[in-house]
mmCIF file of C-alpha atoms in Angstrom:
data_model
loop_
_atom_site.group_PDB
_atom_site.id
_atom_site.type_symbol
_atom_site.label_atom_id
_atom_site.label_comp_id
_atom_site.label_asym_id
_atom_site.label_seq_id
_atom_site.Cartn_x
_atom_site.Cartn_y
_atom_site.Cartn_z
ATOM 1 C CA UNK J 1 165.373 186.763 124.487
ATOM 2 C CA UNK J 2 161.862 188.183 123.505
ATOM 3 C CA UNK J 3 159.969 186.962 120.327
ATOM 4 C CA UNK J 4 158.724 190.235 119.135
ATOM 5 C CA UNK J 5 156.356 190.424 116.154
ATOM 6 C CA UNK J 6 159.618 191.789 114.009
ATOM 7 C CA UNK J 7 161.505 188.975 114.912
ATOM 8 C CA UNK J 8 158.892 186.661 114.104
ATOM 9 C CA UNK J 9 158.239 188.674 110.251
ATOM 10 C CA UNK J 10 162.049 188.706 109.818
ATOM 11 C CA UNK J 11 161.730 184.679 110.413
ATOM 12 C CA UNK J 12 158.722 184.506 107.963
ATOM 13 C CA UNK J 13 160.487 187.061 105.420
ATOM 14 C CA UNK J 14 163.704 184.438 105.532
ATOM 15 C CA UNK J 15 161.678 181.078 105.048
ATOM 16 C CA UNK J 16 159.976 182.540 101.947
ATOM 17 C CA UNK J 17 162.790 184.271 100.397
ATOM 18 C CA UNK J 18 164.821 180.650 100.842
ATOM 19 C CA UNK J 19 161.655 178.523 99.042
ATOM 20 C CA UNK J 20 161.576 181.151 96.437
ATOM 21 C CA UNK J 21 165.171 181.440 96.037
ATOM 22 C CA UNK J 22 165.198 177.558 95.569
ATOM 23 C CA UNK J 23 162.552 177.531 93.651
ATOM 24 C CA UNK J 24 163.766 180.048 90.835
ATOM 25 C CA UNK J 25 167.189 178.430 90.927
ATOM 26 C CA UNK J 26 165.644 175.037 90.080
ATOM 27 C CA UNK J 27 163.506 176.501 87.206
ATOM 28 C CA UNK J 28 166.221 177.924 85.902
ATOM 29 C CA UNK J 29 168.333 175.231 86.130
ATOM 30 C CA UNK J 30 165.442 172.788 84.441
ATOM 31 C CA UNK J 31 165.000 174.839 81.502
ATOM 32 C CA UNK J 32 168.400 175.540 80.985
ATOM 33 C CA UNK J 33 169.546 171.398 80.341
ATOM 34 C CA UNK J 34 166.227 170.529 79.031
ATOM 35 C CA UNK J 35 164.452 172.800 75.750
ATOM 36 C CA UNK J 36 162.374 170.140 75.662
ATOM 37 C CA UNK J 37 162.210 170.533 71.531
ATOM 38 C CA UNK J 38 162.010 167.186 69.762
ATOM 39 C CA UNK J 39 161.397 169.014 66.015
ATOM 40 C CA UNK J 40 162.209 172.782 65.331
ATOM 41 C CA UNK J 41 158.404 173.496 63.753
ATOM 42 C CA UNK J 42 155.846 171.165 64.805
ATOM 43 C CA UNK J 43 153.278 171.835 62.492
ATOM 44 C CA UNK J 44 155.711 171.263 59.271
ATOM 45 C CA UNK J 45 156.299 167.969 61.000
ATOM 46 C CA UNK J 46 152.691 166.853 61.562
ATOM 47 C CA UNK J 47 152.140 167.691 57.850
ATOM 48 C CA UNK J 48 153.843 164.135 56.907
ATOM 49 C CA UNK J 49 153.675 162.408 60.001
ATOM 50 C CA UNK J 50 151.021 159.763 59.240
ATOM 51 C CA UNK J 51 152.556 158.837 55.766
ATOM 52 C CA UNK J 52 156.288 158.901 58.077
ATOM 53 C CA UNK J 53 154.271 156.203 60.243
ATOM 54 C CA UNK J 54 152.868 154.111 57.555
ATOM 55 C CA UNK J 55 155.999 153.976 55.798
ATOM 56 C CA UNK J 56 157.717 152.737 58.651
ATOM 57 C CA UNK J 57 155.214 150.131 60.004
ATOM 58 C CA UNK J 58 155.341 148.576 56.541
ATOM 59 C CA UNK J 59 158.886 148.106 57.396
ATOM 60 C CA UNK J 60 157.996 145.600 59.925
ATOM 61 C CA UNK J 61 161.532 145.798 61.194
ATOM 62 C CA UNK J 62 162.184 145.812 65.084
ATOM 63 C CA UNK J 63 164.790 146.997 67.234
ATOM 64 C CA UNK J 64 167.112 145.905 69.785
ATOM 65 C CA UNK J 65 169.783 147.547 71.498
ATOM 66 C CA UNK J 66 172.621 146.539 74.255
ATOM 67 C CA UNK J 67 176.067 147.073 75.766
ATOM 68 C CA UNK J 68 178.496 144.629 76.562
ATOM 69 C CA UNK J 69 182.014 145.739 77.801
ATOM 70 C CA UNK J 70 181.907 148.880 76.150
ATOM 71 C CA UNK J 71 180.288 148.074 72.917
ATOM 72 C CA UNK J 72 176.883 148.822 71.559
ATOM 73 C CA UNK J 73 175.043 146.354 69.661
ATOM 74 C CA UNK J 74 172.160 147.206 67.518
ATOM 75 C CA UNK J 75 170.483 144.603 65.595
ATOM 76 C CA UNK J 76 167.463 144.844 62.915
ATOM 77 C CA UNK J 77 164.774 142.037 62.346
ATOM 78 C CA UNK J 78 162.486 141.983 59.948
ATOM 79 C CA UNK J 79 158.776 140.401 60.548
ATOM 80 C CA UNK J 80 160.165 136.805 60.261
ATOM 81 C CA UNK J 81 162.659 137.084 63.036
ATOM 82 C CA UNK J 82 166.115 137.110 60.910
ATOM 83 C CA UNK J 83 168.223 140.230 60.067
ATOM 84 C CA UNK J 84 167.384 142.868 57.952
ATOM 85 C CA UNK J 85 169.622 144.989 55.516
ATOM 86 C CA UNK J 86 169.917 148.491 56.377
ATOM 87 C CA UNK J 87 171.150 150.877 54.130
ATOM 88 C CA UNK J 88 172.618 153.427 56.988
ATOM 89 C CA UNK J 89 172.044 154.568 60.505
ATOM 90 C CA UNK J 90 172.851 157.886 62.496
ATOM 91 C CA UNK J 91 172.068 157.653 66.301
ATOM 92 C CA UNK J 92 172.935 159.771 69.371
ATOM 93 C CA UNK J 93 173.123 158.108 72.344
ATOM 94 C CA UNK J 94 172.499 160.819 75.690
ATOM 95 C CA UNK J 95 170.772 161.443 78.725
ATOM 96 C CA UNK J 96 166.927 161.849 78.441
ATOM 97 C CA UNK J 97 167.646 165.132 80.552
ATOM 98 C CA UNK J 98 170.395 166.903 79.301
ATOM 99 C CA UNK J 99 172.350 166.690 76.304
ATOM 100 C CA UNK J 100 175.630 167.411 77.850
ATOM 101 C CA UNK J 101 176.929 163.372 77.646
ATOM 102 C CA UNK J 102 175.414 163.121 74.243
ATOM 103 C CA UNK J 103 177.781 161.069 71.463
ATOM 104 C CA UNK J 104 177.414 159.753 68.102
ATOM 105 C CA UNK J 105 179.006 156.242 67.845
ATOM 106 C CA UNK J 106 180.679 155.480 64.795
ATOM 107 C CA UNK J 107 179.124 152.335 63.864
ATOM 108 C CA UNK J 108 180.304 149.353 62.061
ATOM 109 C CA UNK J 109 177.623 146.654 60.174
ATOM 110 C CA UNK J 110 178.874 142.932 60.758
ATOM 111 C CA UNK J 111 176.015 139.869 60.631
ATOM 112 C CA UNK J 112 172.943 141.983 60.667
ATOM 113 C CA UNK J 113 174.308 144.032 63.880
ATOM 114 C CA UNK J 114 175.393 147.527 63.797
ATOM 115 C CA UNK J 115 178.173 147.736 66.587
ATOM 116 C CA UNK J 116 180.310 150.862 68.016
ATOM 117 C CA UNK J 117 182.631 151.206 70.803
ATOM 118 C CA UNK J 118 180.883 153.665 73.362
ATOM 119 C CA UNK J 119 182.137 154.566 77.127
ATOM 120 C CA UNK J 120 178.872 154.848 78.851
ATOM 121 C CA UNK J 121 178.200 155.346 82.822
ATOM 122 C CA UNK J 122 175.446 153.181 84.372
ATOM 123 C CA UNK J 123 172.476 154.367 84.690
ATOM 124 C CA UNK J 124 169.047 155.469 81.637
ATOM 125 C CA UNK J 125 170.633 156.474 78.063
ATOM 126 C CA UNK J 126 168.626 157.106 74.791
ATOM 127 C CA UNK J 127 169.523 155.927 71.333
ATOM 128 C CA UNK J 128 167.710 158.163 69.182
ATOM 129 C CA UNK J 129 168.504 157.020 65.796
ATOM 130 C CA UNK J 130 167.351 157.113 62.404
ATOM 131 C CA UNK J 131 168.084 154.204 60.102
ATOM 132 C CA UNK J 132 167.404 154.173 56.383
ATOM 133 C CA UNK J 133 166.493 151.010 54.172
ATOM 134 C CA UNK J 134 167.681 150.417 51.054
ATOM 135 C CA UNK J 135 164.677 151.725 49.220
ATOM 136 C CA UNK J 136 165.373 155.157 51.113
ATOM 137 C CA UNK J 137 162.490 154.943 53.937
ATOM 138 C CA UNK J 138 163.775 156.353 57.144
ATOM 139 C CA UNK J 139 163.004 154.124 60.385
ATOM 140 C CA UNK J 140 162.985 156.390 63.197
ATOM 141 C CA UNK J 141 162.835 155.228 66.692
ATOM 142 C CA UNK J 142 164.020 156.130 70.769
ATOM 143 C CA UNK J 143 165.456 153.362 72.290
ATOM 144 C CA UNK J 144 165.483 153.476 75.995
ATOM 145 C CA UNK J 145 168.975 151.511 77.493
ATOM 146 C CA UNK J 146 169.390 150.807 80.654
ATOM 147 C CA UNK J 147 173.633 150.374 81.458
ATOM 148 C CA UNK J 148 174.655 148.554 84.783
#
C-alpha cells in the first residue's frame, strides 16, 4: 500500500471533520442544558439591586443547609447565633448545570428549621431560595450542597 498525497488529504479531511463534528455537538449540547439566565432583564434588575443588598445585610440572618437520610434541613440565625422567624421560603434545589433534576421541596417550619423530604443523588446541588421576613424583605441567597 502507497501513501499517496490523496490518501494522506482524505486522512487530514477525516481528522478535522471528527474535531469539528465534536466540537459543534458539544456546543450545542452546552447551550442547550445551560441558558445561563439568572434574571430575564438585567438592567431592570440592577435598577434596585443595591437597596435589594442593603435590605438584606440589615437582616443579619445566615444560612445553613444539609441532608440527612433524605431530608433537607434549612436553618436561619440571626446576628446573635439563635433562630430567626421567617415569614416564608420558596427554594429549588437542582444541578448548577442543567435544570432537568430541579424540585421544589415542600417545606415544613419546626424549631427555627425549615425541613422537606427530598430524594437527592450524591454529588453538587443548589438551593436557590428566597425567604421573606416578617416585615416583607426578601433574603435571597444560592446555597451550594454537597450530598454523599
Amino acid at each position: 500500500m502507497v501513501l499517496t498525497g490523496r490518501k494522506v488529504f482524505i486522512i487530514t479531511a477525516s481528522a478535522f471533520s471528527v474535531i469539528i463534528g465534536v466540537n459543534l455537538t458539544m456546543a450545542y449540547l452546552a447551550v442547550g442544558t445551560f441558558p445561563g439566565l439568572e434574571v430575564k432583564n438585567s438592567y431592570v434588575a440592577s435598577q434596585h439591586f443595591d437597596d435589594d443588598r442593603a435590605a438584606q445585610e440589615a437582616l443579619g440572618w445566615d444560612v445553613a443547609a444539609k441532608v440527612e437520610q433524605g431530608m433537607l434541613s434549612i436553618a436561619f440565625t440571626g446576628r446573635t447565633g439563635y433562630p430567626v422567624d421567617v415569614a416564608s421560603i420558596d427554594a429549588t434545589v437542582g444541578r448548577a448545570t442543567h435544570v432537568r433534576d430541579d424540585v421544589t421541596p415542600e417545606f415544613a417550619y419546626k424549631d427555627g428549621t425549615f425541613t422537606a423530604p427530598v430524594d437527592l443523588a450524591t454529588g453538587n446541588w443548589n438551593i436557590r431560595m428566597v425567604a421573606t421576613a416578617p416585615d416583607g424583605t426578601p433574603f435571597r441567597q444560592r446555597i451550594v450542597l454537597h450530598v454523599d
